[in-house]
Amino acid sequence: MRHKLLLFSTLLLTSIALAQSLQSPSQFLGYDIGTKFTRHHEVVDYFNHVQSENPKQVKLETYGKTNERRPLMLAYISSEENLSNIEDIRKNNLKNIGIIKGDGNPNDIAIVWLSYNVHGNEASSTEAAMSTIYKLLTEKQDWLKNTVVIIDPCINPDGRDRYGNWFNETASLPYNIDQNASEHHEPWPGGRPNHYLFDLNRDWAWATQVESASRLKVYNKWMPHIHVDFHEQGINEPYYFAPAAEPFHEVITDWQREFQTQIGKNHAQYFDAAGWLYFTRERFDLLYPSYGDTYPTYMGAIGMTYEQAGHGRAGLGILNDEGIELTLVDRLTHHTTTGLSTIEMASKNATKLTSEFKTFFQNTKMVYKSYVLKGHKDKIEALTNLLDQHEIAYGFARNGKVSGYDYTSSKEGQKETFSKDLVVSTNQPKGKMVKVLFEPNAKLSDSLTYDITAWSVPYAYGLDAIASKALVQTDPNIYKSIPRGIPNSGAAAYVVEWNSMKDARFMADLVQAKFKVRFTEKPFTAQDKTFDRGTLLITRGDNKGIKNFDNKMVDIAFTHNRVLHPINSGFSTSGPDFGSPDVKLINAPKIALLSGEGTSPYSYGELWHFFEKQLSYAVTSVNTNDLSNINLSNYNILIMPNGYYSSLFNDAMIDKLKNWIKSGGKLIAINGALKSFTGKTDFGLKRNESKEDSLDKDADMRLKYADRERQNTKNLITGAIFKSDVDDTHPMAFGYDDHYFTLKLSDSSYGLLEKGYNVAYLGESPKNVSGFAGQRIMPKLKNSLIFGEQPIGKGSAIYMVDNIMFRSFWENGKLFFVNAIFFVNNNLAEL
């Protein structure tokens, strides 16, 4: 008893000392928290203050920088004893789950990771992060004895400051609660996405953005037991917390389901006592693996989303539809409450939490033991780069045979294995994540989902695959970097095969370095080797103006890890010679990319990121408001991202665009942009309509109100994968086989082009290989276009019904886009 009194007295004295030296957020910032939006650098300053006043319990770590050079920061908070042993705690956790070698000790210290402000305009959560760390240190010290809390106060600093700066420039003083006030209506593109306009809450698994890639490095070092992602939703929905909605992915354990419910009930006690409204088990499911709740769940954690009413509309205060004033103070208070309640539950259940976490990583009972992937080495390497980011183990097959589910045929089959085939096993600590990413078709317990239902990595990376119930034996990586080539002054040309985005980057680099590059539209054979369509030829004769031609070619090829084939003569053994009309010169395109109102910020951002970070090719962003005044003849390619252009493309604008195309311009329209040209003169686009729509209309009208939502799923595609046919002789399909697995995101369906080229399409019997597609959709997809080209005068319109840039993770579609730019109708208008 005396010991307990002494411990209590020590904790009390510590809290009193802290309260005297540690400033609250309001004291430090100079205004009551919640009465202004705190700029990101001020948030960083406050966390630095907290660390400086309590260095024995708080440690800060900068784990990266955003594109706009703002720091990405974590705070580690625990007891003095735990923080002094923090590295041992971290390693012991990883030993217990088999991530690092060694025997771990029984673990009763829970690791809780709280992530705030992944969406920049859901800005209350960063304010709550400051409030949470202060209350944790001044009021809740007892919980820290067996808990390590990791706080990321702002995952998306660029988006947050975009929103905060706009609001501070726009808002009235005092703030205006009228929903019609300008401070409640963000301009394009809004503060939600990051610098490149990506939704970072859909990027956990794909890690295309610097924020995600940087965070994964440190997340994998810790592997927390609980992860919470703090969000905001519409102004009329009060607060959402766990338990989540169905569907739950089948790898989620009973314990994960049960404990998130326990946490939700603990939150409910605080909300009930305060008279705050909330809801659970609706809307936010646990299926798509790239969220801030699902990704941690598949890594063993209790992963949860908390959603507070507000979002970018709420500002500092707004009157919602029920006549209730919702303030920023309310919003941050609610988030602070759930954050602290989560830590409380972790502390009370630390031993059980860590024990169940350890059990999650025992994966010997998985049905599929190995996924064997076959394909071009560049595609294999692209996938291994992704696996490395998640620290998922892999190896390479031995010569033999493997049986199992064949992804290409969608049935059981057998393939020979070779040493260059990639093998990823579920018999490893992160085996459940392997299953989630690689399984051919995720099991759906409910078709009402919040996001896409198909993402299978073999399809996304364009690899043949077998899912085997046997554990396939592997060897270490046999791939080696290509050695530096030897300049060959006797070569008539250097030839490079065309298979992947690595080849595309190499070509783009050459073109921008003023090399003349050709490509072949027909296969040819030279020096006992056959080269397929799309093969690049860099001839000596075309590049007489390039000094040190051979050495520069070798240098650029080495930079891109490309194999150069020196060919001594332009006289081919078979197929076109180098001077044939079928061997065409690539004219460096000057590209305009539409941005601004009407374009989808995400689609524009995906393209912007692609050109700057993946292809490294310069484009000019043109705002839609300026399009009518721009001389289009300054460009020979115009790219229209997915969007809603009805107000922009009136008859006069359509005529202007049509004349530009006829003069040699090339239009590339993506997904929703195609609606602007449907049924218009000279454009061959026609919408497909299902005959069943009219047949079921009367039945739909008789449906009960409660049944309408579920009935509507019959008309939906929620991100499903279809196998399409490909005309691999068309320049847009160079580098592809005669089939392609496409990710369909909606029911948009266009008929095959009567005057043009149907490059990729669904035939008489569309084949859905993965994901949910409603039964009424399937007839509508018969004989429908995926990608096509329509010549118009001297130019072309290229239609991309499916958005291959969606979230930038569908790697296998990107070469279609590059081909459309550089290969299709390459006789571009002279500039």
mmCIF file of N, CA, C and O in Angstrom, residues 80-108:
data_model
loop_
_atom_site.group_PDB
_atom_site.id
_atom_site.type_symbol
_atom_site.label_atom_id
_atom_site.label_comp_id
_atom_site.label_asym_id
_atom_site.label_seq_id
_atom_site.Cartn_x
_atom_site.Cartn_y
_atom_site.Cartn_z
ATOM 1 N N GLU A 80 8.897 7.931 -18.727
ATOM 2 C CA GLU A 80 10.351 8.128 -18.780
ATOM 3 C C GLU A 80 11.070 6.797 -18.952
ATOM 4 O O GLU A 80 12.006 6.680 -19.747
ATOM 5 N N GLU A 81 10.595 5.771 -18.230
ATOM 6 C CA GLU A 81 11.249 4.461 -18.314
ATOM 7 C C GLU A 81 11.118 3.891 -19.723
ATOM 8 O O GLU A 81 12.091 3.385 -20.299
ATOM 9 N N ASN A 82 9.921 3.968 -20.276
ATOM 10 C CA ASN A 82 9.713 3.415 -21.616
ATOM 11 C C ASN A 82 10.515 4.171 -22.664
ATOM 12 O O ASN A 82 11.092 3.569 -23.571
ATOM 13 N N LEU A 83 10.537 5.485 -22.562
ATOM 14 C CA LEU A 83 11.244 6.259 -23.588
ATOM 15 C C LEU A 83 12.749 6.015 -23.521
ATOM 16 O O LEU A 83 13.438 6.026 -24.546
ATOM 17 N N SER A 84 13.255 5.756 -22.323
ATOM 18 C CA SER A 84 14.689 5.460 -22.216
ATOM 19 C C SER A 84 15.015 4.089 -22.829
ATOM 20 O O SER A 84 16.164 3.824 -23.188
ATOM 21 N N ASN A 85 14.004 3.236 -22.947
ATOM 22 C CA ASN A 85 14.192 1.904 -23.540
ATOM 23 C C ASN A 85 13.432 1.767 -24.857
ATOM 24 O O ASN A 85 13.066 0.652 -25.258
ATOM 25 N N ILE A 86 13.205 2.868 -25.525
ATOM 26 C CA ILE A 86 12.290 2.868 -26.666
ATOM 27 C C ILE A 86 12.763 1.951 -27.787
ATOM 28 O O ILE A 86 11.948 1.270 -28.431
ATOM 29 N N GLU A 87 14.048 1.890 -28.032
ATOM 30 C CA GLU A 87 14.564 1.053 -29.111
ATOM 31 C C GLU A 87 14.400 -0.424 -28.778
ATOM 32 O O GLU A 87 14.078 -1.235 -29.651
ATOM 33 N N ASP A 88 14.563 -0.785 -27.516
ATOM 34 C CA ASP A 88 14.353 -2.175 -27.096
ATOM 35 C C ASP A 88 12.880 -2.560 -27.244
ATOM 36 O O ASP A 88 12.566 -3.685 -27.640
ATOM 37 N N ILE A 89 11.994 -1.639 -26.919
ATOM 38 C CA ILE A 89 10.555 -1.904 -27.055
ATOM 39 C C ILE A 89 10.210 -2.129 -28.524
ATOM 40 O O ILE A 89 9.458 -3.058 -28.870
ATOM 41 N N ARG A 90 10.752 -1.301 -29.382
ATOM 42 C CA ARG A 90 10.480 -1.416 -30.817
ATOM 43 C C ARG A 90 10.979 -2.761 -31.349
ATOM 44 O O ARG A 90 10.237 -3.492 -32.031
ATOM 45 N N LYS A 91 12.210 -3.098 -31.044
ATOM 46 C CA LYS A 91 12.786 -4.349 -31.559
ATOM 47 C C LYS A 91 12.081 -5.566 -30.975
ATOM 48 O O LYS A 91 11.867 -6.567 -31.676
ATOM 49 N N ASN A 92 11.714 -5.493 -29.721
ATOM 50 C CA ASN A 92 11.035 -6.628 -29.098
ATOM 51 C C ASN A 92 9.692 -6.900 -29.790
ATOM 52 O O ASN A 92 9.313 -8.055 -30.011
ATOM 53 N N ASN A 93 8.992 -5.845 -30.148
ATOM 54 C CA ASN A 93 7.728 -5.998 -30.861
ATOM 55 C C ASN A 93 7.946 -6.704 -32.201
ATOM 56 O O ASN A 93 7.200 -7.616 -32.565
ATOM 57 N N LEU A 94 8.995 -6.308 -32.930
ATOM 58 C CA LEU A 94 9.272 -6.926 -34.228
ATOM 59 C C LEU A 94 9.757 -8.360 -34.084
ATOM 60 O O LEU A 94 9.478 -9.211 -34.943
ATOM 61 N N LYS A 95 10.480 -8.655 -33.014
ATOM 62 C CA LYS A 95 10.906 -10.039 -32.771
ATOM 63 C C LYS A 95 9.700 -10.930 -32.472
ATOM 64 O O LYS A 95 9.631 -12.077 -32.931
ATOM 65 N N ASN A 96 8.773 -10.418 -31.714
ATOM 66 C CA ASN A 96 7.601 -11.210 -31.334
ATOM 67 C C ASN A 96 6.754 -11.616 -32.530
ATOM 68 O O ASN A 96 6.069 -12.645 -32.491
ATOM 69 N N ILE A 97 6.775 -10.834 -33.585
ATOM 70 C CA ILE A 97 5.959 -11.159 -34.756
ATOM 71 C C ILE A 97 6.807 -11.722 -35.903
ATOM 72 O O ILE A 97 6.295 -11.931 -37.003
ATOM 73 N N GLY A 98 8.092 -11.927 -35.654
ATOM 74 C CA GLY A 98 8.955 -12.580 -36.633
ATOM 75 C C GLY A 98 9.509 -11.682 -37.716
ATOM 76 O O GLY A 98 10.101 -12.171 -38.681
ATOM 77 N N ILE A 99 9.352 -10.370 -37.566
ATOM 78 C CA ILE A 99 9.859 -9.450 -38.589
ATOM 79 C C ILE A 99 11.384 -9.383 -38.541
ATOM 80 O O ILE A 99 12.050 -9.307 -39.574
ATOM 81 N N ILE A 100 11.938 -9.385 -37.326
ATOM 82 C CA ILE A 100 13.391 -9.478 -37.197
ATOM 83 C C ILE A 100 13.723 -10.719 -36.385
ATOM 84 O O ILE A 100 12.910 -11.217 -35.605
ATOM 85 N N LYS A 101 14.915 -11.244 -36.599
ATOM 86 C CA LYS A 101 15.314 -12.489 -35.962
ATOM 87 C C LYS A 101 15.544 -12.286 -34.473
ATOM 88 O O LYS A 101 15.919 -11.218 -34.019
ATOM 89 N N GLY A 102 15.354 -13.368 -33.742
ATOM 90 C CA GLY A 102 15.590 -13.330 -32.304
ATOM 91 C C GLY A 102 14.326 -13.644 -31.539
ATOM 92 O O GLY A 102 13.213 -13.521 -32.044
ATOM 93 N N ASP A 103 14.518 -14.074 -30.307
ATOM 94 C CA ASP A 103 13.380 -14.381 -29.448
ATOM 95 C C ASP A 103 12.955 -13.138 -28.696
ATOM 96 O O ASP A 103 13.742 -12.537 -27.950
ATOM 97 N N GLY A 104 11.708 -12.751 -28.889
ATOM 98 C CA GLY A 104 11.189 -11.602 -28.171
ATOM 99 C C GLY A 104 10.747 -11.976 -26.769
ATOM 100 O O GLY A 104 10.473 -13.142 -26.475
ATOM 101 N N ASN A 105 10.670 -10.993 -25.901
ATOM 102 C CA ASN A 105 10.182 -11.198 -24.546
ATOM 103 C C ASN A 105 8.671 -10.987 -24.517
ATOM 104 O O ASN A 105 8.113 -10.291 -25.368
ATOM 105 N N PRO A 106 7.984 -11.606 -23.561
ATOM 106 C CA PRO A 106 6.547 -11.334 -23.426
ATOM 107 C C PRO A 106 6.320 -9.821 -23.374
ATOM 108 O O PRO A 106 7.026 -9.098 -22.663
ATOM 109 N N ASN A 107 5.347 -9.369 -24.135
ATOM 110 C CA ASN A 107 5.196 -7.926 -24.345
ATOM 111 C C ASN A 107 3.899 -7.432 -23.725
ATOM 112 O O ASN A 107 2.824 -7.937 -24.044
ATOM 113 N N ASP A 108 3.984 -6.470 -22.853
ATOM 114 C CA ASP A 108 2.772 -5.879 -22.287
ATOM 115 C C ASP A 108 2.756 -4.359 -22.473
ATOM 116 O O ASP A 108 2.111 -3.635 -21.736
#
